[in-house]
CSV table of C-alpha atoms in Angstrom, one decimal:
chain,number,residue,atom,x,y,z
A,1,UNK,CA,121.5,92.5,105.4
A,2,UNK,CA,121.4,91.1,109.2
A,3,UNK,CA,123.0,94.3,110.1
A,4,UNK,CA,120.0,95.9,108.8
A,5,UNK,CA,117.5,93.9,110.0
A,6,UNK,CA,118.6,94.4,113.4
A,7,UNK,CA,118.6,98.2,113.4
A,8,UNK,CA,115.0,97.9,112.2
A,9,UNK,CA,114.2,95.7,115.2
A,10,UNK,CA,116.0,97.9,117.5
A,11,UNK,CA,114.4,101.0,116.1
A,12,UNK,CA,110.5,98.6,116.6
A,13,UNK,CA,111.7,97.7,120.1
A,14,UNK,CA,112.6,101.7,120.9
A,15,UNK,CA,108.9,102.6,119.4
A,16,UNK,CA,106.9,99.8,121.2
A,17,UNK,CA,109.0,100.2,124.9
A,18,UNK,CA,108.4,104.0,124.3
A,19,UNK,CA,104.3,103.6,123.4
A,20,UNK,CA,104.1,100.8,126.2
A,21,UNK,CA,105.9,103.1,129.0
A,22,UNK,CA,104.6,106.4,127.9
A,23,UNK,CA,102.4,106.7,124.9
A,24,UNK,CA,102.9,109.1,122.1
A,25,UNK,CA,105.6,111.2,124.1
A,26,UNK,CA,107.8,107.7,125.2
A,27,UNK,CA,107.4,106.6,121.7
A,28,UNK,CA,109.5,110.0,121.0
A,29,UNK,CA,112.2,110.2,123.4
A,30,UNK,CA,113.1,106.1,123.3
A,31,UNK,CA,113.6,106.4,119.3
A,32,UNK,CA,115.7,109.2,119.7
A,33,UNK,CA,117.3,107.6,122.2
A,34,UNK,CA,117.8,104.1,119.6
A,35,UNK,CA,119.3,107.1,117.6
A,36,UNK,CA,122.3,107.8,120.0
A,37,UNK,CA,122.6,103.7,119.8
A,38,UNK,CA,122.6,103.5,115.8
A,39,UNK,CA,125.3,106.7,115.2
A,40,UNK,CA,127.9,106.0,118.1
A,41,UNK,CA,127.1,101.6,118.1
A,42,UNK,CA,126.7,101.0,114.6
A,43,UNK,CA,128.5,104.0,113.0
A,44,UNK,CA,125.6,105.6,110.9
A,45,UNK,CA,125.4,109.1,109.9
A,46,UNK,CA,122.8,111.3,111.6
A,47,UNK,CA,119.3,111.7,109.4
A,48,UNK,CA,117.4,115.0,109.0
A,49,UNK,CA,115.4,115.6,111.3
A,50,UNK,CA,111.5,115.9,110.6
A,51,UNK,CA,111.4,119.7,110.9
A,52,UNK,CA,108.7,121.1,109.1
A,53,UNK,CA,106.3,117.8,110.1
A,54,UNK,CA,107.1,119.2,113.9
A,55,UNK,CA,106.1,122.7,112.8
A,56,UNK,CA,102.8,121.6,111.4
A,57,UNK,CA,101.6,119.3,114.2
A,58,UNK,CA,103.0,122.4,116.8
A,59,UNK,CA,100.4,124.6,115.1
A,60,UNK,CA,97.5,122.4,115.0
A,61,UNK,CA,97.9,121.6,118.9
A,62,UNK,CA,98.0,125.4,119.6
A,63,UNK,CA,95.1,126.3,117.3
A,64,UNK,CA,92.9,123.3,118.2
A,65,UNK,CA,93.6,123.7,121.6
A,66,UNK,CA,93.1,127.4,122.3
A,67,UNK,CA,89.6,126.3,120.5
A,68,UNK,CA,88.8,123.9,122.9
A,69,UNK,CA,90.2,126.2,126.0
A,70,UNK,CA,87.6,128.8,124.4
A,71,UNK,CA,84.4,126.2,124.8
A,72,UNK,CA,84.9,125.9,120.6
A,73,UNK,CA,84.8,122.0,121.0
A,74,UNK,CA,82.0,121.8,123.3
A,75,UNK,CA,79.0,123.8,121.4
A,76,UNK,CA,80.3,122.1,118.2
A,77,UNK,CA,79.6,119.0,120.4
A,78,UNK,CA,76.8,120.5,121.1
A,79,UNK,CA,75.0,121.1,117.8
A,80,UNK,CA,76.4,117.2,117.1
A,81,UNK,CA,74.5,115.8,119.4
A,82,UNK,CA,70.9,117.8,118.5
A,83,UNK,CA,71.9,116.4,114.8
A,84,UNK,CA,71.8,113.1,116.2
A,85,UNK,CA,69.1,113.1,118.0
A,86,UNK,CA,66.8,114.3,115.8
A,87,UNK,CA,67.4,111.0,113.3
A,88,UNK,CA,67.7,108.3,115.9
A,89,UNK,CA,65.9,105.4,113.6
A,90,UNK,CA,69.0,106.5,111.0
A,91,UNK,CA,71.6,106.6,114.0
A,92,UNK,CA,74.0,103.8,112.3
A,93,UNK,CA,74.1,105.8,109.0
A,94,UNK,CA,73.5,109.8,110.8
A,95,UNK,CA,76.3,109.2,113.7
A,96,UNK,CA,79.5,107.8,111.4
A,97,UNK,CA,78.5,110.9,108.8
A,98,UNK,CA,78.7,113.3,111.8
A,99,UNK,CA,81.7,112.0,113.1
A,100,UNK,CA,83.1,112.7,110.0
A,101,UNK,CA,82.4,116.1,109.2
A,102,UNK,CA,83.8,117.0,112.6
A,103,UNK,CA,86.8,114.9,113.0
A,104,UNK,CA,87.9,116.5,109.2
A,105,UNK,CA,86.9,119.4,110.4
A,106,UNK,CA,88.8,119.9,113.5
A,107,UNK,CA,91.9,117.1,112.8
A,108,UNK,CA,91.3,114.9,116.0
A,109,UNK,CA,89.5,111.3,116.3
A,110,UNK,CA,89.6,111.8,120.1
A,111,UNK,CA,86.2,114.4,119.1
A,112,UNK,CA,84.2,111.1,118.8
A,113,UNK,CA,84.9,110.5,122.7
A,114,UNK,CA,82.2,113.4,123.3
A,115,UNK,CA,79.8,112.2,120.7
A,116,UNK,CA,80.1,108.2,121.9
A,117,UNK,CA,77.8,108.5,125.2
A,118,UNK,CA,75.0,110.6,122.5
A,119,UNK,CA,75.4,107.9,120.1
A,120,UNK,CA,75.1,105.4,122.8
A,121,UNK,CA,72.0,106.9,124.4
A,122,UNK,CA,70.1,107.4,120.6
A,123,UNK,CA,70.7,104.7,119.7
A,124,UNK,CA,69.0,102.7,123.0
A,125,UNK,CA,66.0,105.1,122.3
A,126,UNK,CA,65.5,104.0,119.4
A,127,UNK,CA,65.7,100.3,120.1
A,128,UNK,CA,68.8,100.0,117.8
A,129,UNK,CA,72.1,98.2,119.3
A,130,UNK,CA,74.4,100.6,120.2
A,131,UNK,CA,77.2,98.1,118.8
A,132,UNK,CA,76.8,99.0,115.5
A,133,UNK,CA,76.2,103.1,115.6
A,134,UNK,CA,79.0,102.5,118.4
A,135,UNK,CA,81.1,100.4,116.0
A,136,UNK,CA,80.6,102.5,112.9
A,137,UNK,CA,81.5,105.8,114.5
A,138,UNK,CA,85.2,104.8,116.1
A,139,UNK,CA,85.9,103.1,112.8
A,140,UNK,CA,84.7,106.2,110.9
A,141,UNK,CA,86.7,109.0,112.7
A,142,UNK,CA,90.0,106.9,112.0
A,143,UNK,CA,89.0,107.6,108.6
A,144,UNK,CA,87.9,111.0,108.5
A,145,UNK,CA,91.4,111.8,110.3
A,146,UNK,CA,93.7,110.8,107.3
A,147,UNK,CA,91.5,113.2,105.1
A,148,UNK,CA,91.8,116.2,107.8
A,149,UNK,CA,94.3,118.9,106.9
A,150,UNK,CA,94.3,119.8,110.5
A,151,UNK,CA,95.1,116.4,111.4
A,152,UNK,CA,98.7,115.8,112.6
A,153,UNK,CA,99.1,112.2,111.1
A,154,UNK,CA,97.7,113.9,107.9
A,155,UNK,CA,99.8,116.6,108.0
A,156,UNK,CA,103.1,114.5,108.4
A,157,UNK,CA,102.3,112.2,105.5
A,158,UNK,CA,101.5,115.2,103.0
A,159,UNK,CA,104.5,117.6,104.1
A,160,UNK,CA,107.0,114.0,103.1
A,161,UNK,CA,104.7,113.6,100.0
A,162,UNK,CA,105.5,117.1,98.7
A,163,UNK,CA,109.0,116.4,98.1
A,164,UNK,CA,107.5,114.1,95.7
A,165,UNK,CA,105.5,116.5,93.9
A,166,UNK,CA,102.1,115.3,95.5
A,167,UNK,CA,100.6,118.5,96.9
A,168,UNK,CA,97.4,118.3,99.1
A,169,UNK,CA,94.9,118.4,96.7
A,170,UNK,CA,96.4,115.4,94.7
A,171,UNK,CA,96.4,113.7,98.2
A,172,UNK,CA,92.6,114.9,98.8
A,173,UNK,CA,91.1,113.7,95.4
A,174,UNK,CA,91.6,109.8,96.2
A,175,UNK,CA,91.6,109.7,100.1
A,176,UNK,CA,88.7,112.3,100.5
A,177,UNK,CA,86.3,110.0,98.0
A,178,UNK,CA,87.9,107.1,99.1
A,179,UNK,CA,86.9,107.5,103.3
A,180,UNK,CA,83.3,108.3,102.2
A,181,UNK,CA,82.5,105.8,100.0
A,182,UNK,CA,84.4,103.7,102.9
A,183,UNK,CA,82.4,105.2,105.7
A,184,UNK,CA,78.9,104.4,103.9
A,185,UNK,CA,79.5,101.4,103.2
A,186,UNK,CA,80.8,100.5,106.6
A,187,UNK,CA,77.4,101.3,107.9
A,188,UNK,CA,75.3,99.3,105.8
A,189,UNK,CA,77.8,96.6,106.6
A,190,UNK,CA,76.8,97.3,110.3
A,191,UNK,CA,73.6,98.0,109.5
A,192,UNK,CA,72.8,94.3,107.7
A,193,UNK,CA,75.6,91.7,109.4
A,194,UNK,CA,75.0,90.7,112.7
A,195,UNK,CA,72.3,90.4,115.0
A,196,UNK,CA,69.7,93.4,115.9
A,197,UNK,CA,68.0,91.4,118.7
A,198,UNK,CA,65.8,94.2,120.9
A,199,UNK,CA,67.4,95.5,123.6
A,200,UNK,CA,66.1,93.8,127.1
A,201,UNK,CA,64.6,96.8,129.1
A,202,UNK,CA,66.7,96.4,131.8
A,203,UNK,CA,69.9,96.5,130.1
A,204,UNK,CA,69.0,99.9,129.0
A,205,UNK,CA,71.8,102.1,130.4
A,206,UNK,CA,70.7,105.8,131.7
A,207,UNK,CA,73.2,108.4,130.2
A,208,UNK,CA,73.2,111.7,131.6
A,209,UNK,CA,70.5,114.2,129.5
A,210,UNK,CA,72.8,117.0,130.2
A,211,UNK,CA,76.1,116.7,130.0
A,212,UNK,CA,77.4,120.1,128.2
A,213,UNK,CA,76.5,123.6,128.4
A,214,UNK,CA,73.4,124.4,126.3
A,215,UNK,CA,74.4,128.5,125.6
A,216,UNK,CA,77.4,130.1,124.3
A,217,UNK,CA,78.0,133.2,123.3
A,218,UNK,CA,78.5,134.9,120.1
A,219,UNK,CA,82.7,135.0,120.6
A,220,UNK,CA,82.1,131.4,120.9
A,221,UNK,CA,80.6,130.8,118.0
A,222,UNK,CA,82.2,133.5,115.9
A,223,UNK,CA,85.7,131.5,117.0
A,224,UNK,CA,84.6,128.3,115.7
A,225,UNK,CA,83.7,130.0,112.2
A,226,UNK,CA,87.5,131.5,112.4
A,227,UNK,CA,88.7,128.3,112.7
A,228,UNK,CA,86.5,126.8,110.2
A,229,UNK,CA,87.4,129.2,107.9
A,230,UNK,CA,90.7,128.7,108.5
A,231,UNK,CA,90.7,124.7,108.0
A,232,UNK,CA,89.1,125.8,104.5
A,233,UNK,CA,91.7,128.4,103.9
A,234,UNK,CA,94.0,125.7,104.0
A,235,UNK,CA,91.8,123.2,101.6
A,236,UNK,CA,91.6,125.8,99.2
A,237,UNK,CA,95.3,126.5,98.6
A,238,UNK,CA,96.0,123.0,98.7
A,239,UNK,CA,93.4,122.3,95.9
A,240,UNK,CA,94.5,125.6,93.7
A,241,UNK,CA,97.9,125.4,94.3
A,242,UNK,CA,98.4,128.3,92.1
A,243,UNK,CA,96.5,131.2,94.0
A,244,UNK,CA,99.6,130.8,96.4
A,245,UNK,CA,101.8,134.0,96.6
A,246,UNK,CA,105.1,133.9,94.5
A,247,UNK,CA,108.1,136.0,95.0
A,248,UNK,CA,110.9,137.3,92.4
A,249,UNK,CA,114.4,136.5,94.7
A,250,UNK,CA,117.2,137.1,92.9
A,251,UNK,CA,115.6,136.9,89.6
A,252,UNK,CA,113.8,133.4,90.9
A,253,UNK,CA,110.8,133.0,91.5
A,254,UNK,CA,109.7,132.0,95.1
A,255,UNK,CA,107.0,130.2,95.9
A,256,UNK,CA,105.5,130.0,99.3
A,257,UNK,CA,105.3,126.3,100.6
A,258,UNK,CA,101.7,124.2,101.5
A,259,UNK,CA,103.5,123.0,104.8
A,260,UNK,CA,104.2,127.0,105.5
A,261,UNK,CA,100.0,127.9,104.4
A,262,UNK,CA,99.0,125.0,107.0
A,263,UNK,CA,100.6,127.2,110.0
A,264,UNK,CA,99.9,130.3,108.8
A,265,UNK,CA,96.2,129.6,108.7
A,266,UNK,CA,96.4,127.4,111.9
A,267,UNK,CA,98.1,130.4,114.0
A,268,UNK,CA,95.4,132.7,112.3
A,269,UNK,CA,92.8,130.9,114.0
A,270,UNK,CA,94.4,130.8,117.3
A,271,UNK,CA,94.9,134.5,117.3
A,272,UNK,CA,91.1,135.3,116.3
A,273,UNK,CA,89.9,132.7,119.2
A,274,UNK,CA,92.6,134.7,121.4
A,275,UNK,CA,91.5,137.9,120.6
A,276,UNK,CA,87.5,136.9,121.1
A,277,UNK,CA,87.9,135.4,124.4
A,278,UNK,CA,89.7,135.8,127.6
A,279,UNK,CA,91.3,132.3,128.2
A,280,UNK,CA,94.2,131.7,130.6
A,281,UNK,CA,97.4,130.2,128.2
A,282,UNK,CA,97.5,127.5,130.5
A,283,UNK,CA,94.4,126.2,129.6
A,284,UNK,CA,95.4,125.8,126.0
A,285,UNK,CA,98.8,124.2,127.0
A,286,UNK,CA,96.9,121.5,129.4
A,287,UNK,CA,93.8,120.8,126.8
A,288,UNK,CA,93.3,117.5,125.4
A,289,UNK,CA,93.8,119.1,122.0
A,290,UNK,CA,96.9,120.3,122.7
A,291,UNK,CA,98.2,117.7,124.1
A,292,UNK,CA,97.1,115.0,122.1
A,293,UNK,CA,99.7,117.2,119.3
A,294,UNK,CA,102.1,117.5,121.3
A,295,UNK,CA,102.5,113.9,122.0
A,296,UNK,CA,102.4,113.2,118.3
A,297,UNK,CA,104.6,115.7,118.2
A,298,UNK,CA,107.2,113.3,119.3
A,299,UNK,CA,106.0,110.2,118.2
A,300,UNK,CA,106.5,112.0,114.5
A,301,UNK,CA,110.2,113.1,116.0
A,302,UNK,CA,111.9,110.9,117.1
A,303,UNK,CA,110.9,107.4,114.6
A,304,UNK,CA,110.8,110.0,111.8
A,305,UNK,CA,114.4,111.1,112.4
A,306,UNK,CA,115.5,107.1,113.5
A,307,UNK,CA,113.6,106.3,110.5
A,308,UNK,CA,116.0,108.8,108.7
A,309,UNK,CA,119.1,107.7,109.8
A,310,UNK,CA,118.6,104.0,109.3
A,311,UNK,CA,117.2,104.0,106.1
A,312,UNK,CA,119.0,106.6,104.2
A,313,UNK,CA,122.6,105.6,105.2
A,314,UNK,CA,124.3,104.5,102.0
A,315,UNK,CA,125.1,100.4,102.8
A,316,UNK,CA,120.8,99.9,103.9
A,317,UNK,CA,119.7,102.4,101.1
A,318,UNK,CA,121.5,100.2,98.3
A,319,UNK,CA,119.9,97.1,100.1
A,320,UNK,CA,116.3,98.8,100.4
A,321,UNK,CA,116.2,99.4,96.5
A,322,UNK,CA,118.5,96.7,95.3
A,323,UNK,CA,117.1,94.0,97.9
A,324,UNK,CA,114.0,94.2,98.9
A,325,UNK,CA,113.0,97.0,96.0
A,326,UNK,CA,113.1,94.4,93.3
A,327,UNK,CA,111.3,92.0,95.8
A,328,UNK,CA,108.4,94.6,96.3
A,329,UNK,CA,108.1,95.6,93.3
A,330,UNK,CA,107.5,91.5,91.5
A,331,UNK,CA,104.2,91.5,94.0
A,332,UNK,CA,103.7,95.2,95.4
A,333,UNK,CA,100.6,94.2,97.7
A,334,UNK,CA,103.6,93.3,100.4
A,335,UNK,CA,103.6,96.7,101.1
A,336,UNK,CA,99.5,97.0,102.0
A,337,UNK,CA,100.8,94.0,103.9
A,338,UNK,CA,103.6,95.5,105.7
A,339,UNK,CA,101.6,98.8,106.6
A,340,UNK,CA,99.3,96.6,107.7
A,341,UNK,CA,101.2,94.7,110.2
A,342,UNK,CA,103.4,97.6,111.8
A,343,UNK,CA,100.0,99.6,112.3
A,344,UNK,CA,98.5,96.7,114.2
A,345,UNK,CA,101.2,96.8,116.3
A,346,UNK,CA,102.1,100.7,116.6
A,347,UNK,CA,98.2,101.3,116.7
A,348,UNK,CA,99.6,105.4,116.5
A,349,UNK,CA,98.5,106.7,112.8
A,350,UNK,CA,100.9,109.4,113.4
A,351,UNK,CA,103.7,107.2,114.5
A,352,UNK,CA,103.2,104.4,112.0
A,353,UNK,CA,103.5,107.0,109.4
A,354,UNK,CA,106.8,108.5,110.2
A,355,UNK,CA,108.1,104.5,110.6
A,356,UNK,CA,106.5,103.4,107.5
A,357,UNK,CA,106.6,106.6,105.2
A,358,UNK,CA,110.0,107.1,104.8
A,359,UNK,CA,110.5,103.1,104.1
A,360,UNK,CA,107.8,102.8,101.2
A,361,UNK,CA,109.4,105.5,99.9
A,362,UNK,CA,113.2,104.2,100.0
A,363,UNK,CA,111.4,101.5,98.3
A,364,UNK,CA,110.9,102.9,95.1
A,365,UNK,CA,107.1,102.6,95.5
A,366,UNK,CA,105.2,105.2,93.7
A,367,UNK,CA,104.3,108.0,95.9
A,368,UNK,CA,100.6,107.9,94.6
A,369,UNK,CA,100.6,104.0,95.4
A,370,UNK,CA,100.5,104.6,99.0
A,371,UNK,CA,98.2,107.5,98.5
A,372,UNK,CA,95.6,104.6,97.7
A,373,UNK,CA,96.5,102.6,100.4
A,374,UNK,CA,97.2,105.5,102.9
A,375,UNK,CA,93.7,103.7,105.1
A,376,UNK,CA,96.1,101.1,105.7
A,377,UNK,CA,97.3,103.2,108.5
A,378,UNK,CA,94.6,102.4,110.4
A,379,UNK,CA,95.0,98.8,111.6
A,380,UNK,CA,94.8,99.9,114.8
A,381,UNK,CA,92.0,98.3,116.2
A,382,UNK,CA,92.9,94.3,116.7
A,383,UNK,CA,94.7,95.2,119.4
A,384,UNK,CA,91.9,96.9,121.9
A,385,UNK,CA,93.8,100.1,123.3
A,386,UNK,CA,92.7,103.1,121.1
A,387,UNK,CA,90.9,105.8,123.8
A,388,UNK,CA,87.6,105.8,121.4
A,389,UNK,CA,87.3,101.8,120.8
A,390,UNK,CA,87.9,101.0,124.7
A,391,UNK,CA,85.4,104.3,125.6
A,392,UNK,CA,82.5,102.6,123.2
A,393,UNK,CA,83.0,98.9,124.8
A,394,UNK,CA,82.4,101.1,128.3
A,395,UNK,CA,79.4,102.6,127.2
A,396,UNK,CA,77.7,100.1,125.8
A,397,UNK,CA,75.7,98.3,129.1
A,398,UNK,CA,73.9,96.0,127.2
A,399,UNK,CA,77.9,94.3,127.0
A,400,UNK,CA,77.4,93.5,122.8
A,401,UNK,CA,80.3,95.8,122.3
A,402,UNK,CA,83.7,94.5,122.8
A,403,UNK,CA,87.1,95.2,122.1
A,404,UNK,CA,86.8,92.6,119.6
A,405,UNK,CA,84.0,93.3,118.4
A,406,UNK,CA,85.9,95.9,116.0
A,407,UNK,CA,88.2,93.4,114.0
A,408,UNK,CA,85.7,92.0,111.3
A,409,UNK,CA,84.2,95.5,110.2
A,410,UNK,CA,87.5,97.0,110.9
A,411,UNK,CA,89.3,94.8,108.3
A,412,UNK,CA,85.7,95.2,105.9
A,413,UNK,CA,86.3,98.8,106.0
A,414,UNK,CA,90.1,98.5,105.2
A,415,UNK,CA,89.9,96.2,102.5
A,416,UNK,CA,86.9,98.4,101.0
A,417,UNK,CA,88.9,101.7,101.0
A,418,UNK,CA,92.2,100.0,99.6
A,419,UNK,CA,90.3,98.5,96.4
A,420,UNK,CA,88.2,101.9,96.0
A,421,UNK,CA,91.5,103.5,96.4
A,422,UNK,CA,93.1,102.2,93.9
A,423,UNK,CA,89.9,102.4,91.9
A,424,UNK,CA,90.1,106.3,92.2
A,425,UNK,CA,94.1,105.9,91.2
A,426,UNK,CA,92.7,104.2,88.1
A,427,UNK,CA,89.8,106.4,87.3
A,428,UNK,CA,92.0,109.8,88.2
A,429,UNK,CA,94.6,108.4,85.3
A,430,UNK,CA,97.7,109.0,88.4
């Protein structure tokens, strides 16, 4: 057992040096690095790598970047921002719901960035504190991103849970209804606790009027509808699993995998945006998009395949299910717990998922259990260093937005999705 628990802290000291001395892509390289320390120092047999995961993300950073290299992100950034500007008394209920749609739509949170300074600047219009439409929004598109097929976080989680015969729409039924419920009642928890003092004239912050490009052309547009599409080719076959193709090999029959649709659509889209507009490939490779992916990319890599090799050698499997298995399973809210905890400290959805994934499930836990609890994920916001939480505190002049200012809705909005979570579990009969 203390052999075991310190290979788990070496593998959490390899992920937080990594984060702390180069994000995503450090997290990636200093577990795999832990890796060469756990087979040759401690004598463990190499893990399987987390191929098809790495595959997936790949394709979402090429197809969401090529969208954004076309000017894709921008004039759906556009027609956001005319959305929320035309409700601004309803901006703490209008500005989460956008965020939303767009963040499941195109798979990353960091789309809020954009939208922050037009939610900021409503919001002062309308005499409303920007905390709370501020406050709602970043807390929101962490929510929205665990629902997103194009999300790599997402797309890690379901490719491990369909060895475990949860396919996407299984996935979708409780986390879909679950982060909506969630996000409404997350803003009429903003809406109604706290103050909504006026805001004193002159700590009214002027935000540029024009900050992107008011015309696009019809490639443009018609790209962002490919990709759309594309996003809801890969809803469908996850929800009707059985429209898939299927192959007679041998006299078997073949079926053609969810992870394998979620590329194929994703690669679709990138060729249609290619094909519609002249973009240089370096501009796809050096978008935000792209390399957002391929930074979670590696932070899937490398604690996915440490997370491999620890937990699955035989001597730490038989004390993971014999051990702590029996210990989880006489009060099984440790595990919300646990989540919990190595989120908080991760802060990476992406990365806490290929840590705590693979654990939960040498744990005998039910795969649909963490399903329910999947929002768990996102205890990233006690402490302040998420891009969209620190860009919000910026914004807001009127300094009632602070990185602490996150912690007491962020924990409302947790607990609230966990118990309608398991609610759904319930009601769903899973």
């Amino acid at each position: 057992m203390l052999l075991f628990i310190i290979e788990i802290m070496i593998m959490i000291l390899a992920v937080l040096l990594g984060l702390r001395t180069a994000g995503a892509l450090g997290c990636g390289i200093f577990a795999i690095v832990a890796q060469l320390i756990m087979i040759f120092g401690f004598q463990i047999p190499p893990g399987s790598a987390p191929v098809t995961a790495v595959l997936i993300i790949l394709s979402i950073g090429i197809a969401g970047g090529t969208l954004q290299a076309t000017g894709g992100i921008d004039y759906l950034v556009y027609i956001a921002s005319k959305i929320i500007e035309r409700f601004p008394k309803s901006i703490i209920f209008i500005a989460p719901m956008i965020v939303f749609v767009f963040v499941f739509g195109i798979g990353t949170a960091n789309i809020a960035l954009s939208l922050e300074p037009i939610i900021a600047k409503t919001a002062q219009k309308a005499n409303i504190q920007p905390k709370k439409a501020l406050t709602a929004s970043v807390l929101t598109a962490n929510l929205a991103l665990l629902c997103s097929p194009a999300a790599s976080a997402t797309a890690y989680i379901i490719s491990v849970l369909a060895g475990y015969d949860i396919s996407m729409g299984k996935y979708l039924s409780i986390v879909l209804p679950t982060a909506m419920m969630s996000m409404l009642l997350l803003s009429v928890f903003c809406t109604f606790v706290g103050k909504n003092n006026p805001i004193p004239s002159q700590k009214l912050v002027e935000l540029p009027e024009e900050t992107l490009p008011s015309e696009f052309s019809k490639n443009v547009k018609f790209g962002v509808l490919a990709f759309l599409i594309c996003v809801l080719g890969i809803l469908t076959f996850g929800i009707f699993p059985h429209l898939m193709p299927s192959f007679n090999v041998n006299g078997k029959t073949v079926n053609v995998e969810m992870t394998d649709i979620v590329q194929f659509f994703m690669y679709l889209s990138a060729a249609i945006n290619l094909l519609l507009s002249k973009i240089n490939t370096s501009d796809i490779l050096t978008s935000h998009i792209s390399q957002s992916a391929f930074g979670a990319l590696f932070a899937v890599l490398g604690p996915g395949w440490l997370g491999a090799t620890i937990f699955n050698a035989p001597n730490n499997l038989k004390i993971l299910k014999n051990d702590i298995g029996q210990a989880i399973s006489s009060v099984p809210w440790l595990v919300i717990v646990l989540v919990s905890v190595v989120a908080m400290i991760v802060i990476s959805q992406t990365a806490t998922a290929s840590i705590m994934v693979p654990i939960v499930m040498s744990l005998g836990i039910p795969p649909i259990y963490f399903v329910a609890m999947v929002q768990t994920l996102n205890v990233n916001f006690v402490i302040p260093a998420q891009p969209t939480l620190l860009f919000a505190v910026e914004l807001d002049e009127t300094g009632r937005t602070r990185p602490t200012s996150f912690i007491i809705p962020g924990f409302f909005v947790i607990i609230t999705s966990v118990v309608i979570g398991f609610t759904l579990k319930l009601l769903l009969g899973y």
